[in-house]
């Protein structure tokens, strides 16, 4: 029996390149799954806050945030948003920065850990990113997060309790500490089998190639049970 490849993904739901990277990873894994000896892969998402000092209710649009955060002009910020919107479209995503509500993401990360405990992390990750980048939902608000949790197949009352109790906040901080230990300073960042690091929203073909390569390594030295 050969162990599955484990892919640990550090990301922030407010990171536009993270959603693109997630979609490209998904497409790459789907391509590799058609192989006669298809790789077995487990994907786990981990928390990374790009801007932990962001208020829940940010006053301004995404271009305003970028201009302030990166110290660039509003025109330069808009050019960055236009570029990432184009790349997102190539990945099949329709970003709506005109609707986006910039916010603090720590509660969304807590919800992701709750979803992981319930076996629904992939669905929750997709739902949060879609809500943030394509629907203009306010992911800093408890009611919105609870509604999205229900969309992802989670119990709404249990999700609300998890958020109010902050019992998953230590798990968020542990992810962030692990990212620091790995030297991760930007996301998305993919750690494959605990030994290969891949930075950035790579093309789908690149993800397919690396999982095939790592799967071949697994087959050469299969686990014993």
XYZ file of N, CA and C in Angstrom:
675
model
N 0.852 -1.203 0.000
C 0.000 0.000 0.000
C 0.880 1.242 0.000
N 0.547 2.204 -0.853
C 1.319 3.441 -0.957
C 0.589 4.580 -0.268
N 1.297 5.303 0.593
C 0.691 6.436 1.290
C 0.285 7.524 0.308
N -0.792 8.239 0.633
C -1.208 9.384 -0.175
C -0.208 10.526 -0.031
N -0.092 11.316 -1.069
C 0.693 12.551 -1.015
C -0.082 13.546 -0.159
N 0.611 14.199 0.753
C -0.044 15.233 1.549
C 0.412 16.600 1.079
N -0.544 17.445 0.760
C -0.248 18.815 0.359
C -0.825 19.754 1.409
N 0.059 20.451 2.113
C -0.344 21.453 3.095
C -0.302 22.819 2.432
N -1.413 23.518 2.472
C -1.539 24.810 1.783
C -1.732 25.926 2.804
N -0.792 26.857 2.823
C -0.986 28.055 3.648
C -1.603 29.128 2.772
N -2.706 29.707 3.246
C -3.400 30.711 2.442
C -4.240 31.601 3.343
N -4.716 32.687 2.754
C -5.650 33.592 3.423
C -6.844 33.751 2.504
N -8.038 33.682 3.050
C -9.225 33.793 2.196
C -9.324 35.170 1.550
N -8.574 36.157 2.050
C -8.579 37.499 1.458
C -7.423 37.693 0.483
N -6.745 36.618 0.117
C -5.620 36.691 -0.820
C -6.087 36.268 -2.206
N -6.116 37.196 -3.172
C -6.631 36.841 -4.498
C -5.815 35.759 -5.194
N -4.499 35.760 -4.963
C -3.657 34.738 -5.586
C -3.885 33.373 -4.948
N -4.345 33.351 -3.694
C -4.612 32.079 -3.023
C -5.790 31.343 -3.664
N -6.835 32.080 -4.019
C -7.980 31.442 -4.667
C -7.583 30.930 -6.050
N -6.789 31.714 -6.762
C -6.282 31.268 -8.066
C -5.420 30.021 -7.887
N -4.530 30.045 -6.884
C -3.676 28.895 -6.633
C -4.478 27.663 -6.257
N -5.513 27.860 -5.456
C -6.384 26.748 -5.074
C -7.061 26.151 -6.301
N -7.579 27.000 -7.159
C -8.276 26.518 -8.357
C -7.294 25.810 -9.301
N -6.081 26.358 -9.453
C -5.090 25.717 -10.315
C -4.626 24.380 -9.738
N -4.473 24.317 -8.411
C -4.125 23.043 -7.779
C -5.218 22.017 -8.053
N -6.455 22.427 -7.880
C -7.582 21.534 -8.127
C -7.565 21.029 -9.570
N -7.316 21.930 -10.515
C -7.296 21.535 -11.930
C -6.132 20.586 -12.212
N -4.976 20.853 -11.589
C -3.825 19.977 -11.782
C -4.066 18.585 -11.220
N -4.696 18.534 -10.045
C -4.992 17.233 -9.439
C -6.028 16.470 -10.264
N -6.979 17.189 -10.834
C -7.983 16.538 -11.680
C -7.324 15.941 -12.925
N -6.350 16.668 -13.499
C -5.646 16.155 -14.671
C -4.868 14.886 -14.317
N -4.178 14.918 -13.172
C -3.387 13.756 -12.766
C -4.265 12.575 -12.382
N -5.490 12.853 -11.953
C -6.389 11.776 -11.528
C -6.821 10.892 -12.699
N -6.603 11.375 -13.925
C -6.954 10.594 -15.106
C -5.848 9.620 -15.500
N -4.703 9.687 -14.835
C -3.592 8.779 -15.141
C -3.979 7.339 -14.798
N -3.420 6.354 -15.516
C -3.675 4.954 -15.165
C -3.292 4.642 -13.716
N -2.174 5.203 -13.265
C -1.755 5.068 -11.869
C -1.923 6.436 -11.210
N -3.170 6.794 -10.932
C -3.466 8.148 -10.459
C -2.920 8.375 -9.055
N -2.278 9.526 -8.838
C -1.787 9.836 -7.493
C -2.931 9.963 -6.498
N -2.702 9.472 -5.293
C -3.630 9.686 -4.194
C -3.133 10.897 -3.412
N -4.009 11.885 -3.206
C -3.584 13.159 -2.633
C -4.545 13.589 -1.536
N -3.975 14.072 -0.448
C -4.746 14.687 0.625
C -4.318 16.152 0.724
N -5.280 17.072 0.652
C -4.987 18.502 0.722
C -5.527 19.050 2.041
N -4.674 19.759 2.772
C -5.070 20.372 4.040
C -4.722 21.855 3.989
N -5.692 22.699 4.335
C -5.471 24.142 4.317
C -5.086 24.647 5.700
N -4.168 25.609 5.715
C -3.663 26.186 6.954
C -3.803 27.710 6.926
N -3.869 28.285 8.110
C -4.158 29.714 8.249
C -2.925 30.592 8.090
N -3.119 31.692 7.370
C -2.106 32.732 7.217
C -2.852 34.051 7.049
N -2.574 35.006 7.924
C -3.223 36.317 7.810
C -2.271 37.291 7.118
N -2.659 37.755 5.967
C -1.822 38.714 5.242
C -1.760 40.061 5.949
N -2.870 40.447 6.558
C -2.930 41.759 7.196
C -3.758 41.666 8.483
N -3.167 41.092 9.550
C -3.934 40.864 10.778
C -4.414 42.124 11.478
N -3.827 43.287 11.118
C -4.241 44.536 11.757
C -5.411 45.204 11.032
N -5.935 44.574 9.990
C -7.070 45.129 9.261
C -8.317 45.129 10.146
N -9.047 46.223 10.205
C -10.279 46.243 11.008
C -11.368 45.391 10.363
N -12.334 44.995 11.158
C -13.451 44.217 10.625
C -14.203 45.028 9.581
N -14.428 46.295 9.878
C -15.121 47.174 8.925
C -14.116 48.162 8.354
N -13.518 47.788 7.229
C -12.527 48.642 6.579
C -13.237 49.730 5.788
N -12.794 50.962 5.951
C -13.415 52.107 5.289
C -12.728 52.354 3.954
N -13.323 51.815 2.898
C -12.750 51.988 1.567
C -12.823 50.699 0.773
N -12.461 50.804 -0.495
C -12.466 49.648 -1.375
C -11.119 48.948 -1.386
N -11.005 47.922 -2.242
C -9.773 47.144 -2.290
C -8.607 47.959 -2.823
N -8.852 48.846 -3.761
C -7.781 49.701 -4.270
C -7.278 50.636 -3.168
N -8.188 51.120 -2.338
C -7.784 51.962 -1.202
C -6.891 51.184 -0.238
N -7.287 49.942 0.031
C -6.488 49.115 0.940
C -5.091 48.888 0.373
N -5.014 48.497 -0.894
C -3.710 48.229 -1.509
C -2.835 49.473 -1.531
N -3.438 50.598 -1.866
C -2.691 51.845 -1.925
C -2.071 52.177 -0.573
N -2.872 51.996 0.496
C -2.383 52.288 1.842
C -1.382 51.233 2.312
N -1.716 49.967 2.093
C -0.911 48.869 2.625
C 0.454 48.767 1.936
N 0.486 49.010 0.635
C 1.720 48.853 -0.122
C 2.422 50.179 -0.414
N 1.779 51.282 -0.033
C 2.401 52.573 -0.271
C 2.512 52.929 -1.747
N 1.473 52.610 -2.501
C 1.462 52.896 -3.933
C 0.291 53.821 -4.249
N 0.281 54.349 -5.472
C -0.791 55.256 -5.860
C -2.076 54.469 -6.120
N -3.225 55.140 -6.036
C -4.483 54.461 -6.352
C -4.501 53.887 -7.765
N -3.881 54.595 -8.706
C -3.832 54.082 -10.077
C -3.025 52.795 -10.156
N -1.897 52.769 -9.455
C -1.079 51.549 -9.439
C -1.842 50.402 -8.783
N -2.563 50.710 -7.720
C -3.357 49.689 -7.039
C -4.420 49.122 -7.971
N -5.076 49.995 -8.719
C -6.102 49.539 -9.647
C -5.506 48.680 -10.751
N -4.314 49.023 -11.209
C -3.636 48.218 -12.221
C -3.351 46.814 -11.699
N -2.951 46.725 -10.419
C -2.715 45.422 -9.811
C -3.996 44.604 -9.769
N -5.093 45.252 -9.402
C -6.371 44.549 -9.325
C -6.831 44.096 -10.713
N -6.615 44.940 -11.715
C -6.998 44.571 -13.079
C -6.192 43.355 -13.552
N -4.915 43.343 -13.180
C -4.065 42.214 -13.594
C -4.530 40.906 -12.946
N -4.757 40.935 -11.650
C -5.143 39.709 -10.971
C -6.539 39.262 -11.405
N -7.396 40.212 -11.764
C -8.722 39.854 -12.273
C -8.596 39.066 -13.571
N -7.652 39.482 -14.425
C -7.412 38.770 -15.675
C -6.869 37.369 -15.454
N -5.928 37.237 -14.523
C -5.369 35.916 -14.218
C -6.444 35.023 -13.612
N -7.286 35.596 -12.750
C -8.375 34.831 -12.154
C -9.333 34.321 -13.230
N -9.626 35.155 -14.203
C -10.520 34.749 -15.290
C -9.952 33.550 -16.035
N -8.629 33.536 -16.226
C -7.989 32.397 -16.896
C -8.161 31.111 -16.091
N -8.312 31.257 -14.768
C -8.514 30.093 -13.898
C -9.996 29.767 -13.718
N -10.868 30.512 -14.431
C -12.302 30.251 -14.352
C -13.004 30.962 -13.218
N -12.378 32.042 -12.685
C -12.946 32.776 -11.560
C -13.304 34.203 -11.986
N -14.461 34.671 -11.570
C -14.903 36.031 -11.905
C -14.807 36.912 -10.660
N -13.659 37.573 -10.507
C -13.454 38.436 -9.347
C -14.275 39.710 -9.486
N -14.857 40.137 -8.362
C -15.654 41.358 -8.343
C -15.098 42.300 -7.264
N -14.003 42.971 -7.590
C -13.417 43.890 -6.632
C -14.301 45.105 -6.381
N -15.246 45.353 -7.298
C -16.173 46.454 -7.085
C -17.163 46.147 -5.965
N -17.345 44.858 -5.654
C -18.253 44.438 -4.589
C -17.531 44.060 -3.308
N -16.245 43.739 -3.425
C -15.499 43.148 -2.311
C -15.485 44.022 -1.066
N -15.691 43.376 0.080
C -15.671 44.070 1.371
C -14.442 43.618 2.144
N -13.410 44.449 2.129
C -12.166 44.104 2.804
C -12.398 44.052 4.313
N -11.843 43.015 4.946
C -12.114 42.830 6.370
C -11.011 42.017 7.026
N -11.042 41.954 8.327
C -10.150 41.084 9.080
C -10.605 39.629 8.889
N -9.660 38.704 8.737
C -10.025 37.333 8.369
C -9.836 36.302 9.480
N -9.491 36.736 10.681
C -9.185 35.735 11.714
C -10.395 34.858 12.037
N -11.608 35.419 12.058
C -12.792 34.607 12.360
C -13.064 33.604 11.242
N -12.801 34.002 10.007
C -12.952 33.070 8.888
C -11.984 31.901 9.041
N -10.769 32.186 9.512
C -9.804 31.102 9.737
C -10.254 30.182 10.865
N -10.833 30.759 11.906
C -11.365 29.914 12.978
C -12.446 28.985 12.425
N -13.291 29.524 11.549
C -14.353 28.722 10.949
C -13.779 27.586 10.104
N -12.687 27.854 9.411
C -12.049 26.817 8.607
C -11.545 25.662 9.477
N -11.051 25.984 10.658
C -10.601 24.919 11.559
C -11.776 24.141 12.134
N -12.867 24.823 12.401
C -14.087 24.127 12.809
C -14.537 23.175 11.699
N -14.516 23.668 10.461
C -14.913 22.836 9.320
C -13.984 21.635 9.166
N -12.702 21.843 9.423
C -11.751 20.726 9.354
C -12.122 19.650 10.364
N -12.463 20.056 11.583
C -12.872 19.105 12.613
C -14.088 18.302 12.167
N -14.965 18.940 11.402
C -16.203 18.304 10.940
C -16.040 17.580 9.599
N -14.829 17.577 9.060
C -14.592 16.908 7.786
C -15.111 17.662 6.581
N -15.282 18.999 6.719
C -15.846 19.807 5.619
C -14.926 20.961 5.236
N -13.628 20.830 5.497
C -12.740 21.952 5.213
C -12.659 22.316 3.725
N -12.550 21.358 2.809
C -12.498 21.739 1.381
C -13.722 22.544 0.950
N -14.901 22.098 1.383
C -16.131 22.797 1.013
C -16.189 24.190 1.636
N -15.723 24.304 2.885
C -15.755 25.596 3.566
C -14.771 26.569 2.938
N -13.600 26.078 2.579
C -12.598 26.940 1.950
C -13.118 27.512 0.637
N -13.690 26.658 -0.181
C -14.238 27.110 -1.458
C -15.375 28.108 -1.240
N -16.241 27.821 -0.273
C -17.391 28.702 -0.054
C -16.949 30.074 0.409
N -15.982 30.137 1.313
C -15.509 31.427 1.814
C -14.836 32.240 0.719
N -13.992 31.607 -0.057
C -13.276 32.351 -1.104
C -14.234 32.851 -2.182
N -15.179 32.013 -2.555
C -16.162 32.443 -3.548
C -16.991 33.603 -3.013
N -17.404 33.503 -1.762
C -18.212 34.561 -1.155
C -17.453 35.877 -1.107
N -16.181 35.800 -0.794
C -15.370 37.013 -0.645
C -15.046 37.659 -1.988
N -14.579 36.863 -2.936
C -14.076 37.440 -4.180
C -15.106 37.588 -5.283
N -16.180 36.830 -5.237
C -17.130 36.897 -6.353
C -18.519 37.380 -5.962
N -18.827 37.402 -4.636
C -20.182 37.741 -4.215
C -20.265 38.983 -3.337
N -19.139 39.521 -2.910
C -19.154 40.714 -2.076
C -19.723 40.500 -0.693
N -19.599 39.297 -0.147
C -20.090 39.022 1.202
C -19.103 39.558 2.243
N -19.610 39.952 3.404
C -18.782 40.539 4.464
C -18.346 39.421 5.411
N -17.127 38.920 5.212
C -16.666 37.769 5.971
C -16.111 38.123 7.344
N -16.250 39.362 7.753
C -15.903 39.726 9.110
C -17.092 39.653 10.046
N -18.276 39.444 9.487
C -19.504 39.436 10.289
C -19.924 38.011 10.640
N -20.252 37.814 11.903
C -20.595 36.479 12.389
C -21.766 35.872 11.624
N -22.823 36.646 11.406
C -23.998 36.103 10.728
C -23.664 35.616 9.321
N -22.827 36.359 8.628
C -22.431 35.953 7.281
C -21.644 34.645 7.332
N -20.711 34.550 8.262
C -19.903 33.343 8.379
C -20.767 32.131 8.730
N -21.716 32.310 9.614
C -22.601 31.211 9.992
C -23.440 30.768 8.798
N -23.940 31.720 8.025
C -24.730 31.378 6.841
C -23.889 30.613 5.824
N -22.645 31.028 5.658
C -21.759 30.349 4.720
C -21.382 28.959 5.218
N -21.271 28.819 6.544
C -21.007 27.503 7.113
C -22.154 26.550 6.792
N -23.375 27.050 6.909
C -24.537 26.229 6.571
C -24.514 25.847 5.094
N -24.108 26.803 4.236
C -23.987 26.516 2.803
C -23.022 25.360 2.555
N -21.983 25.274 3.394
C -20.956 24.252 3.221
C -21.316 22.935 3.910
N -22.538 22.850 4.420
C -23.014 21.611 5.007
C -22.749 21.457 6.491
N -22.430 22.565 7.171
C -22.162 22.532 8.601
C -23.381 22.983 9.392
N -23.464 22.567 10.635
C -24.552 22.985 11.510
C -24.353 24.451 11.903
N -25.351 25.271 11.645
C -25.226 26.709 11.863
C -25.011 27.046 13.339
N -25.771 26.420 14.217
C -25.634 26.710 15.644
C -24.260 26.303 16.174
N -23.768 25.178 15.719
C -22.449 24.714 16.146
C -21.358 25.645 15.613
N -21.550 26.137 14.400
C -20.582 27.072 13.825
C -20.554 28.375 14.618
N -21.733 28.859 14.982
C -21.802 30.100 15.768
C -21.120 29.918 17.130
N -21.353 28.778 17.753
C -20.722 28.509 19.049
C -19.209 28.459 18.914
N -18.731 27.853 17.840
C -17.289 27.758 17.618
C -16.667 29.144 17.467
N -17.357 30.030 16.767
C -16.847 31.382 16.564
C -16.876 32.188 17.853
N -17.955 32.081 18.596
C -18.081 32.882 19.817
C -17.137 32.407 20.921
N -16.889 31.111 20.964
C -16.024 30.565 22.010
C -14.539 30.788 21.718
N -14.220 31.044 20.450
C -12.830 31.207 20.000
C -11.990 29.964 20.293
N -12.627 28.795 20.357
C -11.870 27.604 20.715
C -10.942 27.116 19.605
N -11.113 27.659 18.393
C -10.214 27.284 17.309
C -9.129 28.335 17.051
N -9.150 29.409 17.844
C -8.114 30.426 17.679
C -6.714 29.865 17.926
N -6.494 28.994 18.940
C -5.163 28.406 19.104
C -4.689 27.632 17.871
N -5.603 26.983 17.165
C -5.234 26.251 15.959
C -4.790 27.213 14.851
N -5.469 28.363 14.765
C -5.061 29.394 13.803
C -3.646 29.861 14.119
N -3.395 30.140 15.393
C -2.068 30.616 15.802
C -1.003 29.543 15.588
N -1.363 28.278 15.784
C -0.401 27.196 15.553
C -0.017 27.119 14.069
N -0.989 27.291 13.181
C -0.691 27.325 11.746
C 0.267 28.463 11.417
N 0.013 29.615 11.999
C 0.851 30.778 11.735
C 2.270 30.567 12.270
N 2.378 29.915 13.416
C 3.697 29.615 13.975
C 4.448 28.627 13.091
N 3.729 27.655 12.544
C 4.374 26.697 11.641
C 4.837 27.377 10.366
N 4.035 28.306 9.867
C 4.439 29.063 8.679
C 5.729 29.829 8.951
N 5.813 30.448 10.124
C 7.025 31.182 10.493
C 8.220 30.243 10.592
N 7.994 29.045 11.128
C 9.075 28.067 11.262
C 9.581 27.615 9.898
N 8.670 27.526 8.939
C 9.051 27.163 7.575
C 9.672 28.338 6.813
N 9.555 29.538 7.358
C 10.054 30.715 6.666
C 9.102 31.240 5.607
N 7.817 30.901 5.738
C 6.817 31.353 4.771
C 6.475 32.809 5.060
N 6.678 33.664 4.075
C 6.389 35.088 4.258
C 5.291 35.585 3.329
N 4.870 34.755 2.401
C 3.807 35.115 1.471
C 3.018 33.887 1.083
N 1.795 34.105 0.667
C 0.922 32.990 0.289
C 0.277 33.266 -1.068
N -0.154 32.192 -1.765
C -0.222 30.813 -1.292
C 1.153 30.152 -1.241
N 1.284 29.207 -0.324
C 2.503 28.423 -0.220
C 2.105 26.978 0.016
N 2.680 26.084 -0.782
C 2.315 24.675 -0.767
C 3.503 23.857 -0.277
N 3.279 23.055 0.744
C 4.311 22.139 1.242
C 3.865 20.729 0.900
N 4.655 20.060 0.082
C 4.267 18.754 -0.438
C 5.084 17.668 0.246
N 4.377 16.792 0.934
C 4.996 15.700 1.691
C 5.984 16.194 2.739
N 5.829 17.424 3.176
C 6.693 17.958 4.213
C 8.109 18.233 3.779
N 8.382 18.122 2.461
C 9.766 18.312 2.025
C 9.926 19.189 0.789
N 8.874 19.390 0.009
C 8.959 20.250 -1.166
C 8.102 21.490 -0.951
N 8.688 22.662 -1.145
C 7.950 23.907 -1.017
C 7.691 24.527 -2.383
N 6.459 24.908 -2.617
C 6.072 25.549 -3.881
C 5.396 26.863 -3.529
N 5.941 27.953 -4.016
C 5.423 29.281 -3.692
C 4.635 29.861 -4.853
N 3.508 30.474 -4.528
C 2.752 31.204 -5.537
C 1.699 30.381 -6.247
N 0.861 31.090 -7.015
C -0.241 30.459 -7.743
C 0.284 29.866 -9.042
N 0.897 28.694 -8.949
C 1.479 28.044 -10.116
C 0.393 27.587 -11.094
N 0.743 27.416 -12.365
C -0.227 26.902 -13.333
C -0.659 25.482 -12.993
N -1.819 25.099 -13.483
C -2.340 23.762 -13.215
C -1.370 22.680 -13.674
N -0.733 22.873 -14.827
C 0.198 21.876 -15.351
C 1.362 21.639 -14.398
N 1.804 22.704 -13.732
C 2.917 22.567 -12.794
C 2.511 21.703 -11.605
N 1.296 21.900 -11.105
C 0.824 21.085 -9.993
C 0.666 19.623 -10.423
N 0.153 19.404 -11.626
C 0.005 18.031 -12.110
C 1.367 17.348 -12.218
N 2.351 18.089 -12.708
C 3.686 17.522 -12.876
C 4.308 17.144 -11.537
N 4.190 18.011 -10.554
C 4.853 17.728 -9.284
C 4.187 16.575 -8.540
N 2.841 16.474 -8.605
C 2.214 15.344 -7.908
C 2.551 14.033 -8.608
N 2.701 14.053 -9.917
C 3.117 12.834 -10.626
C 4.535 12.438 -10.219
N 5.407 13.441 -10.112
C 6.781 13.182 -9.708
C 6.837 12.601 -8.292
N 6.115 13.230 -7.366
C 6.136 12.765 -5.978
C 5.460 11.408 -5.854
N 4.421 11.164 -6.635
C 3.762 9.865 -6.606
C 4.707 8.763 -7.088
N 5.516 9.072 -8.099
C 6.513 8.101 -8.564
C 7.511 7.784 -7.456
N 7.876 8.802 -6.679
C 8.780 8.572 -5.548
C 8.115 7.674 -4.508
N 6.822 7.865 -4.282
C 6.093 7.018 -3.337
C 6.082 5.571 -3.817
N 5.897 5.394 -5.111
C 5.807 4.044 -5.656
C 7.148 3.318 -5.604
N 8.229 4.094 -5.673
C 9.558 3.491 -5.593
C 9.884 3.022 -4.186
N 9.299 3.702 -3.193
C 9.543 3.298 -1.804
C 8.207 3.271 -1.055
N 7.343 2.312 -1.392
C 6.001 2.263 -0.785
C 6.065 2.010 0.708
N 5.058 2.549 1.383
C 4.958 2.337 2.826
C 4.584 0.883 3.105
N 5.014 0.386 4.219
C 4.650 -0.964 4.627
C 3.607 -0.900 5.728
N 2.685 -1.823 5.705
C 1.622 -1.824 6.706
C 1.522 -3.213 7.325
